[in-house]
CSV table of C-alpha atoms and ligand atoms in Angstrom, one decimal:
chain,number,residue,atom,x,y,z
U,1,MET,CA,-7.0,-24.6,14.8
U,2,ALA,CA,-6.7,-24.4,11.0
U,3,MET,CA,-9.8,-22.9,9.4
U,4,ASN,CA,-11.3,-22.9,5.9
U,5,ILE,CA,-11.7,-19.1,5.4
U,6,HIS,CA,-13.6,-17.5,2.5
U,7,LEU,CA,-13.1,-13.8,1.7
U,8,ILE,CA,-16.2,-12.7,-0.2
U,9,ALA,CA,-17.2,-9.6,-2.2
U,10,GLY,CA,-20.6,-9.5,-3.8
U,11,ALA,CA,-22.1,-7.8,-6.9
U,12,ARG,CA,-25.4,-6.2,-7.7
U,13,PRO,CA,-28.0,-7.9,-10.0
U,14,PHE,CA,-27.3,-5.8,-13.1
U,15,GLU,CA,-23.5,-6.5,-12.6
U,16,ARG,CA,-24.1,-10.2,-12.2
U,17,ALA,CA,-26.1,-10.2,-15.5
U,18,MET,CA,-23.2,-8.6,-17.5
U,19,LYS,CA,-21.8,-10.8,-20.3
U,20,PRO,CA,-18.5,-12.4,-19.3
U,21,VAL,CA,-16.5,-10.7,-22.1
U,22,ARG,CA,-17.8,-7.2,-21.2
U,23,TRP,CA,-17.3,-8.1,-17.5
U,24,ALA,CA,-13.7,-9.1,-18.0
U,25,PHE,CA,-12.9,-5.8,-19.8
U,26,SER,CA,-15.0,-3.5,-17.6
U,27,SER,CA,-13.7,-1.7,-14.5
U,28,HIS,CA,-12.6,-5.2,-13.4
U,29,GLY,CA,-9.7,-5.1,-15.8
U,30,ILE,CA,-8.0,-3.9,-12.7
U,31,ALA,CA,-8.0,-6.2,-9.7
U,32,ASN,CA,-9.8,-5.2,-6.5
U,33,LEU,CA,-6.9,-5.3,-3.9
U,34,THR,CA,-9.1,-5.4,-0.7
U,35,LEU,CA,-9.5,-9.2,-0.5
U,36,PRO,CA,-5.9,-10.0,-1.5
U,37,TRP,CA,-4.6,-7.6,1.2
U,38,LEU,CA,-6.7,-9.3,3.8
U,39,ALA,CA,-5.6,-12.7,2.6
U,40,GLY,CA,-2.0,-11.6,3.0
U,41,LEU,CA,-2.6,-11.0,6.7
U,42,ILE,CA,-4.0,-14.5,7.4
U,43,PRO,CA,-1.4,-17.0,8.7
U,44,PRO,CA,-0.6,-19.9,6.3
U,45,ARG,CA,-2.0,-22.6,8.6
U,46,HIS,CA,-5.5,-21.5,7.4
U,47,HIS,CA,-6.8,-22.3,4.0
U,48,VAL,CA,-8.0,-19.1,2.3
U,49,THR,CA,-10.3,-18.7,-0.8
U,50,ILE,CA,-11.2,-15.5,-2.5
U,51,GLN,CA,-14.7,-15.3,-4.0
U,52,ASP,CA,-15.3,-12.1,-6.0
U,53,GLU,CA,-18.8,-12.0,-7.6
U,54,GLN,CA,-17.6,-9.3,-10.0
U,55,VAL,CA,-15.6,-12.0,-11.6
U,56,ALA,CA,-17.4,-15.3,-11.1
U,57,PRO,CA,-20.6,-16.5,-9.4
U,58,LEU,CA,-20.3,-17.1,-5.6
U,59,ASP,CA,-20.2,-20.6,-4.3
U,60,LEU,CA,-22.0,-20.3,-1.0
U,61,GLY,CA,-22.3,-24.0,-0.6
U,62,ALA,CA,-18.5,-24.5,-0.4
U,63,PRO,CA,-17.1,-25.9,2.8
U,64,MET,CA,-16.2,-23.0,5.1
U,65,ASP,CA,-15.5,-22.4,8.8
U,66,LEU,CA,-15.5,-18.6,8.6
U,67,ALA,CA,-16.7,-16.0,6.0
U,68,LEU,CA,-15.2,-12.5,5.9
U,69,ILE,CA,-17.3,-10.2,3.7
U,70,THR,CA,-16.3,-6.8,2.5
U,71,ALA,CA,-18.7,-4.3,1.0
U,72,LYS,CA,-19.0,-0.7,-0.1
U,73,THR,CA,-22.4,0.8,0.6
U,74,CYS,CA,-23.9,-0.1,-2.8
U,75,TYR,CA,-23.0,-3.8,-2.1
U,76,ALA,CA,-24.4,-3.9,1.4
U,77,PRO,CA,-27.8,-5.4,0.4
U,78,ARG,CA,-26.0,-8.2,-1.5
U,79,ALA,CA,-23.7,-8.7,1.5
U,80,TYR,CA,-26.6,-9.1,3.8
U,81,ALA,CA,-28.2,-11.7,1.6
U,82,VAL,CA,-25.0,-13.6,1.4
U,83,ALA,CA,-24.6,-13.4,5.1
U,84,ALA,CA,-28.1,-14.7,5.7
U,85,THR,CA,-27.5,-17.7,3.4
U,86,LEU,CA,-24.2,-18.6,5.1
U,87,ARG,CA,-25.5,-18.1,8.7
U,88,ALA,CA,-28.4,-20.4,7.9
U,89,ARG,CA,-25.8,-23.0,7.2
U,90,GLY,CA,-24.1,-22.2,10.6
U,91,VAL,CA,-21.1,-20.4,9.0
U,92,PRO,CA,-20.0,-17.4,11.2
U,93,VAL,CA,-19.9,-14.2,9.2
U,94,VAL,CA,-17.8,-11.1,9.8
U,95,MET,CA,-18.3,-8.0,7.7
U,96,GLY,CA,-15.8,-5.1,7.2
U,97,GLY,CA,-15.1,-2.5,4.5
U,98,CYS,CA,-16.5,1.0,3.9
U,99,HIS,CA,-20.2,0.3,4.8
U,100,ALA,CA,-19.4,-1.6,8.0
U,101,SER,CA,-17.0,1.3,9.0
U,102,LEU,CA,-19.6,4.0,8.2
U,103,TYR,CA,-22.8,2.3,9.4
U,104,PRO,CA,-21.9,-0.4,11.9
U,105,ASP,CA,-25.2,-0.4,13.8
U,106,GLU,CA,-27.2,-1.5,10.8
U,107,VAL,CA,-24.5,-4.0,9.7
U,108,GLN,CA,-24.5,-5.6,13.2
U,109,GLY,CA,-28.0,-6.8,12.7
U,110,HIS,CA,-27.0,-9.0,9.7
U,111,VAL,CA,-23.7,-10.6,10.7
U,112,ASP,CA,-22.0,-12.2,13.7
U,113,SER,CA,-19.2,-9.6,13.9
U,114,VAL,CA,-18.4,-6.2,12.4
U,115,VAL,CA,-14.9,-4.7,11.7
U,116,LEU,CA,-14.6,-0.9,11.8
U,117,GLY,CA,-11.7,0.7,10.1
U,118,GLU,CA,-8.7,-1.1,8.7
U,119,ALA,CA,-8.5,-4.8,9.6
U,120,GLU,CA,-4.7,-5.2,10.0
U,121,PRO,CA,-4.5,-4.3,13.7
U,122,ILE,CA,-7.3,-6.8,14.8
U,123,ILE,CA,-7.2,-9.6,12.3
U,124,GLN,CA,-5.1,-12.0,14.3
U,125,GLN,CA,-7.3,-11.6,17.4
U,126,LEU,CA,-10.4,-12.0,15.2
U,127,LEU,CA,-9.0,-15.3,13.8
U,128,PHE,CA,-8.1,-16.6,17.3
U,129,ASP,CA,-11.7,-15.8,18.5
U,130,ALA,CA,-13.3,-17.4,15.5
U,131,ALA,CA,-11.3,-20.6,16.0
U,132,ASP,CA,-12.4,-20.6,19.7
U,133,GLY,CA,-16.0,-20.0,18.7
U,134,CYS,CA,-16.2,-16.7,20.6
U,135,LEU,CA,-16.2,-13.9,18.0
U,136,GLN,CA,-16.7,-10.4,19.5
U,137,ALA,CA,-19.6,-8.4,18.2
U,138,ARG,CA,-17.2,-5.6,17.1
U,139,TYR,CA,-13.5,-5.2,16.3
U,140,ILE,CA,-12.2,-1.7,16.1
U,141,GLY,CA,-9.3,-1.6,13.6
U,142,GLY,CA,-8.0,1.8,12.9
U,143,ALA,CA,-5.3,3.5,10.9
U,144,VAL,CA,-2.2,1.3,10.3
U,145,SER,CA,1.4,2.1,9.5
U,146,PHE,CA,2.3,0.7,6.1
U,147,ASP,CA,5.8,-0.4,7.2
U,148,GLY,CA,6.4,-4.1,6.8
U,149,LEU,CA,2.9,-5.1,5.9
U,150,PRO,CA,2.6,-8.5,4.1
U,151,LEU,CA,2.1,-8.4,0.4
U,152,PRO,CA,-1.4,-8.9,-1.1
U,153,ARG,CA,-2.1,-12.6,-2.1
U,154,ARG,CA,-2.6,-12.0,-5.8
U,155,ASP,CA,-2.1,-15.7,-6.3
U,156,LEU,CA,-5.6,-16.2,-4.9
U,157,LEU,CA,-7.4,-13.9,-7.3
U,158,PRO,CA,-9.8,-15.9,-9.5
U,159,LYS,CA,-8.3,-14.5,-12.7
U,160,ARG,CA,-5.2,-12.9,-14.1
U,161,TYR,CA,-5.6,-9.1,-14.7
U,162,ILE,CA,-4.0,-7.1,-17.5
U,163,ILE,CA,-3.3,-4.2,-15.1
U,164,ASP,CA,-2.0,-5.0,-11.6
U,165,ALA,CA,-3.4,-2.8,-8.8
U,166,VAL,CA,-1.0,-1.4,-6.2
U,167,HIS,CA,-1.0,1.0,-3.2
U,168,ALA,CA,1.8,3.4,-2.2
U,169,SER,CA,-0.2,5.2,0.4
U,170,ARG,CA,-3.5,5.2,2.2
U,171,GLY,CA,-5.9,8.0,3.4
U,172,CYS,CA,-6.1,11.6,2.4
U,173,SER,CA,-5.1,14.9,4.0
U,174,HIS,CA,-8.1,16.8,2.7
U,175,SER,CA,-11.7,16.7,4.0
U,176,CYS,CA,-14.1,17.4,1.2
U,177,GLY,CA,-17.6,17.5,2.5
U,178,PHE,CA,-19.1,14.9,0.1
U,179,CYS,CA,-16.3,12.3,0.6
U,180,CYS,CA,-16.4,9.4,3.0
U,181,MET,CA,-12.7,8.6,3.0
U,182,ARG,CA,-12.0,10.2,6.3
U,183,SER,CA,-14.8,8.3,8.0
U,184,VAL,CA,-13.4,5.1,6.7
U,185,TYR,CA,-9.6,5.6,7.0
U,186,GLY,CA,-9.5,8.3,9.6
U,187,PRO,CA,-7.9,11.7,9.2
U,188,GLY,CA,-4.5,12.0,7.6
U,189,TYR,CA,-2.4,10.4,5.0
U,190,ARG,CA,0.1,7.5,5.4
U,191,ALA,CA,2.9,6.9,2.9
U,192,ARG,CA,4.3,3.4,2.4
U,193,PRO,CA,8.1,3.1,2.5
U,194,VAL,CA,9.3,3.5,-1.1
U,195,GLY,CA,11.6,0.5,-0.9
U,196,GLU,CA,8.7,-1.8,-0.1
U,197,THR,CA,6.6,-0.4,-2.9
U,198,ILE,CA,9.4,-0.8,-5.4
U,199,ASP,CA,10.1,-4.4,-4.3
U,200,GLU,CA,6.5,-5.2,-4.9
U,201,LEU,CA,6.4,-3.5,-8.3
U,202,ARG,CA,9.3,-5.6,-9.6
U,203,GLY,CA,7.2,-8.7,-9.6
U,204,LEU,CA,4.1,-7.2,-11.2
U,205,SER,CA,2.7,-6.7,-14.7
U,206,PRO,CA,4.3,-4.0,-16.9
U,207,TYR,CA,0.9,-2.1,-16.6
U,208,LEU,CA,0.0,-0.8,-13.1
U,209,GLY,CA,-2.9,1.1,-11.6
U,210,PHE,CA,-2.2,2.9,-8.3
U,211,HIS,CA,-5.3,2.8,-6.1
U,212,ASP,CA,-4.1,5.6,-3.8
U,213,GLU,CA,-6.7,8.3,-3.1
U,214,ASN,CA,-4.0,10.9,-4.0
U,215,LEU,CA,-0.6,9.6,-5.1
U,216,VAL,CA,1.0,13.1,-4.8
U,217,ALA,CA,-0.4,14.1,-1.5
U,218,ASP,CA,3.1,14.1,0.0
U,219,ARG,CA,5.2,15.6,-2.7
U,220,GLU,CA,8.5,14.4,-1.3
U,221,HIS,CA,7.3,10.9,-1.0
U,222,ALA,CA,6.0,11.1,-4.6
U,223,ARG,CA,9.3,12.5,-5.8
U,224,GLU,CA,11.2,9.6,-4.1
U,225,LEU,CA,8.8,7.0,-5.5
U,226,PHE,CA,8.8,8.3,-9.1
U,227,THR,CA,12.6,8.6,-9.1
U,228,ALA,CA,12.9,4.9,-7.9
U,229,MET,CA,10.4,3.8,-10.6
U,230,ILE,CA,12.3,5.1,-13.6
U,231,PRO,CA,14.6,2.1,-14.0
U,232,LEU,CA,11.6,-0.3,-13.7
U,233,GLY,CA,10.2,0.8,-17.1
U,234,LYS,CA,6.5,0.3,-16.1
U,235,LEU,CA,3.5,2.1,-17.5
U,236,TRP,CA,1.0,3.2,-14.9
U,237,MET,CA,-1.9,5.4,-13.9
U,238,GLY,CA,-2.8,7.0,-10.6
U,239,GLN,CA,-5.0,9.6,-9.0
U,240,ALA,CA,-3.6,13.1,-8.3
U,241,SER,CA,-5.1,16.2,-6.8
U,242,VAL,CA,-5.4,19.3,-9.1
U,243,ASP,CA,-2.8,21.2,-7.0
U,244,ILE,CA,-0.1,19.0,-8.6
U,245,MET,CA,0.0,21.9,-11.2
U,246,GLU,CA,2.0,23.9,-8.6
U,247,ASP,CA,4.9,21.5,-9.1
U,248,PRO,CA,5.7,21.1,-12.9
U,249,GLU,CA,8.9,19.3,-12.0
U,250,LEU,CA,7.0,16.6,-10.2
U,251,ILE,CA,4.7,16.2,-13.3
U,252,GLU,CA,7.7,15.9,-15.5
U,253,LEU,CA,9.3,13.3,-13.2
U,254,ALA,CA,6.0,11.3,-13.1
U,255,GLY,CA,6.2,11.2,-16.9
U,256,ARG,CA,9.7,9.9,-16.9
U,257,ALA,CA,8.7,7.3,-14.3
U,258,GLY,CA,6.1,5.9,-16.9
U,259,CYS,CA,3.0,7.7,-15.9
U,260,THR,CA,0.4,7.4,-18.7
U,261,GLY,CA,-2.5,9.2,-17.0
U,262,PHE,CA,-3.7,11.0,-13.9
U,263,LEU,CA,-7.3,10.9,-12.7
U,264,THR,CA,-7.9,14.2,-11.1
U,265,GLY,CA,-10.8,15.1,-8.8
U,266,MET,CA,-11.8,18.3,-10.5
U,267,GLU,CA,-15.4,17.6,-9.4
U,268,THR,CA,-17.1,20.7,-10.8
U,269,ILE,CA,-16.5,23.8,-12.9
U,270,SER,CA,-18.3,25.9,-10.2
U,271,GLN,CA,-16.0,27.5,-7.7
U,272,ALA,CA,-19.1,28.1,-5.5
U,273,ASN,CA,-19.7,24.4,-5.4
U,274,LEU,CA,-16.1,23.8,-4.4
U,275,VAL,CA,-16.3,26.3,-1.6
U,276,ALA,CA,-19.6,24.8,-0.3
U,277,ALA,CA,-18.1,21.3,-0.4
U,278,ASN,CA,-14.9,22.4,1.4
U,279,LYS,CA,-12.8,21.3,-1.6
U,280,THR,CA,-10.7,24.4,-1.3
U,281,GLN,CA,-7.5,22.8,-2.7
U,282,ASN,CA,-9.2,23.1,-6.2
U,283,ASP,CA,-9.1,26.3,-8.2
U,284,VAL,CA,-11.2,26.1,-11.3
U,285,ALA,CA,-9.1,28.8,-13.0
U,286,ALA,CA,-6.0,26.5,-12.6
U,287,TYR,CA,-7.5,23.4,-14.3
U,288,GLY,CA,-6.1,24.5,-17.7
U,289,ALA,CA,-2.6,24.9,-16.5
U,290,MET,CA,-2.6,21.5,-14.8
U,291,ILE,CA,-3.8,19.8,-17.9
U,292,GLN,CA,-1.3,21.5,-20.2
U,293,ALA,CA,1.6,20.6,-17.9
U,294,CYS,CA,0.5,17.0,-17.9
U,295,HIS,CA,0.1,16.9,-21.7
U,296,GLU,CA,3.6,18.4,-22.1
U,297,ALA,CA,4.9,15.5,-20.0
U,298,GLY,CA,3.0,12.9,-22.2
U,299,ILE,CA,0.4,12.3,-19.4
U,300,ALA,CA,-3.3,12.0,-20.2
U,301,VAL,CA,-5.7,13.6,-17.8
U,302,GLY,CA,-9.0,12.1,-16.7
U,303,ALA,CA,-11.5,14.4,-15.0
U,304,ALA,CA,-13.7,13.0,-12.2
U,305,MET,CA,-16.8,15.2,-12.3
U,306,LEU,CA,-19.8,15.4,-10.0
U,307,PHE,CA,-23.3,16.6,-10.6
U,308,GLY,CA,-26.0,17.5,-8.0
U,309,LEU,CA,-24.0,19.8,-5.8
U,310,ASP,CA,-26.1,22.7,-4.4
U,311,HIS,CA,-25.1,25.3,-7.0
U,312,ASP,CA,-25.8,23.0,-10.0
U,313,THR,CA,-28.7,24.0,-12.3
U,314,PRO,CA,-30.1,22.5,-15.5
U,315,ASP,CA,-27.5,24.4,-17.5
U,316,SER,CA,-24.6,22.7,-15.6
U,317,PHE,CA,-24.5,19.5,-17.7
U,318,ALA,CA,-23.9,21.2,-21.1
U,319,GLU,CA,-21.6,23.8,-19.5
U,320,THR,CA,-19.5,21.1,-17.9
U,321,VAL,CA,-19.2,18.9,-21.0
U,322,GLN,CA,-18.2,22.0,-23.0
U,323,ALA,CA,-15.6,22.9,-20.4
U,324,MET,CA,-14.2,19.4,-20.7
U,325,HIS,CA,-13.8,19.8,-24.4
U,326,ASP,CA,-12.3,23.3,-24.0
U,327,LEU,CA,-9.8,22.0,-21.4
U,328,GLU,CA,-8.9,19.1,-23.7
U,329,VAL,CA,-9.3,16.5,-21.0
U,330,ASP,CA,-8.6,13.0,-22.4
U,331,GLN,CA,-11.3,11.2,-20.3
U,332,ALA,CA,-14.2,12.4,-18.2
U,333,TYR,CA,-16.2,10.5,-15.7
U,334,PHE,CA,-19.5,12.1,-14.9
U,335,LYS,CA,-21.0,10.9,-11.5
U,336,ILE,CA,-23.7,12.1,-9.2
U,337,VAL,CA,-22.8,13.3,-5.7
U,338,THR,CA,-23.7,10.6,-3.2
U,339,PRO,CA,-24.3,11.2,0.6
U,340,TYR,CA,-23.0,7.9,2.1
U,341,PRO,CA,-24.9,6.8,5.3
U,342,GLY,CA,-22.8,7.4,8.4
U,343,THR,CA,-21.3,10.6,7.1
U,344,ARG,CA,-22.1,14.2,8.2
U,345,TYR,CA,-23.2,15.0,4.7
U,346,PHE,CA,-25.9,12.2,4.8
U,347,ASP,CA,-27.1,13.4,8.2
U,348,GLU,CA,-27.4,17.0,7.0
U,349,LEU,CA,-29.5,16.0,4.0
U,350,ALA,CA,-31.6,13.7,6.1
U,351,ALA,CA,-32.2,16.5,8.6
U,352,GLN,CA,-33.4,18.7,5.6
U,353,GLY,CA,-35.7,15.9,4.5
U,354,ARG,CA,-33.8,15.5,1.2
U,355,ILE,CA,-32.9,11.8,1.3
U,356,LEU,CA,-35.1,10.1,-1.3
U,357,THR,CA,-34.2,6.4,-0.8
U,358,ARG,CA,-32.4,4.3,1.7
U,359,ASP,CA,-32.0,1.4,-0.7
U,360,TRP,CA,-28.2,1.3,-0.5
U,361,GLN,CA,-27.7,-0.5,-3.8
U,362,TYR,CA,-28.3,2.9,-5.5
U,363,TYR,CA,-25.5,4.6,-3.5
U,364,ASP,CA,-22.7,4.3,-6.0
U,365,GLY,CA,-22.4,7.7,-7.5
U,366,CYS,CA,-24.6,7.0,-10.5
U,367,PHE,CA,-28.2,7.5,-9.1
U,368,PRO,CA,-30.1,10.4,-7.6
U,369,VAL,CA,-30.6,9.3,-4.0
U,370,PHE,CA,-31.3,12.8,-2.6
U,371,GLU,CA,-33.3,15.8,-3.6
U,372,PRO,CA,-31.0,18.3,-5.4
U,373,LEU,CA,-31.5,22.0,-4.7
U,374,HIS,CA,-32.0,23.5,-8.2
U,375,LEU,CA,-32.8,20.3,-10.2
U,376,THR,CA,-35.3,17.5,-10.1
U,377,PRO,CA,-34.0,14.0,-9.4
U,378,ARG,CA,-34.9,13.2,-13.0
U,379,GLN,CA,-33.0,16.2,-14.4
U,380,LEU,CA,-30.0,15.1,-12.3
U,381,PHE,CA,-30.0,11.5,-13.5
U,382,GLU,CA,-30.8,12.2,-17.1
U,383,GLY,CA,-28.4,15.1,-17.2
U,384,ALA,CA,-25.5,12.9,-16.0
U,385,CYS,CA,-26.4,10.2,-18.5
U,386,TRP,CA,-26.6,12.8,-21.3
U,387,ALA,CA,-23.1,14.2,-20.3
U,388,ARG,CA,-21.6,10.7,-20.6
U,389,GLN,CA,-23.2,10.1,-24.0
U,390,GLU,CA,-22.3,13.6,-25.3
U,391,PHE,CA,-18.7,13.5,-24.2
U,392,TYR,CA,-18.1,10.1,-25.8
U,393,ARG,CA,-19.9,10.8,-29.1
U,394,TYR,CA,-17.8,9.4,-31.9
U,395,ARG,CA,-16.9,12.8,-33.4
U,396,HIS,CA,-15.5,13.9,-30.0
U,397,VAL,CA,-13.6,10.7,-29.5
U,398,ALA,CA,-12.2,11.0,-33.0
U,399,ARG,CA,-11.1,14.6,-32.2
U,400,ARG,CA,-9.4,13.5,-29.0
U,401,MET,CA,-7.7,10.6,-30.8
U,402,ARG,CA,-6.0,13.2,-33.1
U,403,ASN,CA,-4.1,14.5,-30.0
U,404,VAL,CA,-3.0,11.0,-28.9
U,405,ARG,CA,0.5,11.3,-30.3
U,406,ARG,CA,1.4,13.7,-27.5
U,407,LEU,CA,0.6,11.1,-24.9
U,408,ARG,CA,2.6,8.1,-23.6
U,409,LEU,CA,-0.5,5.8,-23.6
U,410,PRO,CA,-0.7,3.8,-26.9
U,411,TRP,CA,-3.6,4.9,-29.3
U,412,TRP,CA,-5.4,1.6,-29.0
U,413,ALA,CA,-5.4,1.8,-25.2
U,414,GLN,CA,-6.8,5.4,-25.4
U,415,LEU,CA,-9.5,4.3,-27.8
U,416,ASN,CA,-10.4,1.3,-25.6
U,417,MET,CA,-10.6,3.6,-22.5
U,418,ASN,CA,-13.0,5.9,-24.4
U,419,ARG,CA,-15.1,2.9,-25.3
U,420,LEU,CA,-15.2,1.6,-21.7
U,421,ALA,CA,-16.0,5.0,-20.2
U,422,ARG,CA,-18.9,5.4,-22.7
U,423,ASP,CA,-20.3,2.0,-22.0
U,424,ALA,CA,-19.5,1.8,-18.3
U,425,PHE,CA,-23.0,2.6,-17.0
U,426,ALA,CA,-25.1,1.2,-19.8
U,427,ASP,CA,-26.4,-1.6,-17.7
U,428,GLY,CA,-27.3,0.7,-14.8
U,429,GLU,CA,-29.5,3.1,-16.8
U,430,PRO,CA,-32.7,1.0,-16.6
U,431,TRP,CA,-32.1,0.8,-12.8
U,432,GLY,CA,-32.1,4.6,-12.7
U,433,GLU,CA,-35.4,4.7,-14.4
U,434,ARG,CA,-36.8,2.2,-11.9
U,435,LEU,CA,-35.6,4.4,-9.0
U,436,LEU,CA,-37.0,7.5,-10.6
U,437,GLN,CA,-40.4,5.9,-10.9
U,438,GLU,CA,-40.3,4.9,-7.2
U,439,ILE,CA,-39.3,8.4,-6.2
U,440,GLU,CA,-41.9,10.1,-8.4
U,441,ALA,CA,-44.8,7.7,-7.4
T,1,SF4,S1,-9.3,15.0,-2.0
T,1,SF4,FE1,-10.4,13.2,-2.8
T,1,SF4,S2,-10.1,11.5,-1.4
T,1,SF4,FE2,-9.4,13.5,-0.3
T,1,SF4,S3,-11.2,14.1,0.9
T,1,SF4,FE3,-11.3,15.1,-1.1
T,1,SF4,S4,-12.6,13.8,-2.5
T,1,SF4,FE4,-11.9,12.6,-0.7
């Protein structure tokens, strides 16, 4: 039986309130690939619609036979509200994604069926069951091979994006204590056949964003991919682990393949924090060499930094911002470490009585949801906000713009990225104050 299937991703209230122009040029300048990937797996006899609340208001009154909702932890409350509205209409609701994989017992109470892990292995069975009106309570997906997977249905996206998102691999070979990737994707890293990635890239925008957790996890795969990308003439960004500095030839090859920037998970300038978090592939003393090698190849470096790890103190904010200046990173993203429910990290903090809220909408890396060891929750939140404002002060942006000629990314794009990074969390700050008042009451 052909079904009218809606693939749905929700947004939080402060995101829904953003002005359309800011919205269009915020993080959503790059498409979310999850729903198009899922749509690509659905046979053409079904009619598929993508509803992404980050882009347009949801239409929950639309005719539909089945709703598939995806949600990270911070979107779980919105997903539950959407599910309740649809189920009241008699629409069967299935939920997958990070939160469903991490915390299925809770999710089960809000939907008709939960998908754990990657949906590809079970989606056909799920659709047969839905058509027959006998959805199972749980479908266990699991890690899939990338070989021969259908392409994402970008034609269903509600708007055209300036930067096309793409995947060349999935998963991660590391196991950092604060990260939920292994709980969602399982252990290990899977590379997509280079020929399939290249075929997909040919039809995409000249500007690409690789969504891989670590594009250079398998150096031989990365080498083959970058070499094949050179004739395409695309400009792109991706995420790379700090240990790429061990391979200057690979950095140089990435530059020739059109890499404009790598986002690197430096996380902290405290080696003690890295050891405690089992992020042993990072060596703080090597950050400078990695950044210099990237700059020599014309590649900008973005630093993903975390506050709130157990060795952080009130001095960590200023020391970290100063280190970012000294290292000459081109972008820095200051977040707060977040213990996602369903992970061992969450369970450990809960056992220590350090979880401060179970309101999942705050679990996005921007809010203090647990009791830090050497900081108050207020110091943690306000320190992270201060670091963002300080790093993106006009005089610092102007100084970084003087170095822009050494980079492949055009100056106007660099300037815009600084502006976006500075403003990215402005709408969330009042929410942080609201959470702090709840915690401190
Ligand atoms: S390297 Fe990155 S993606 Fe991999 S486990 Fe560590 S934080 Fe997670």
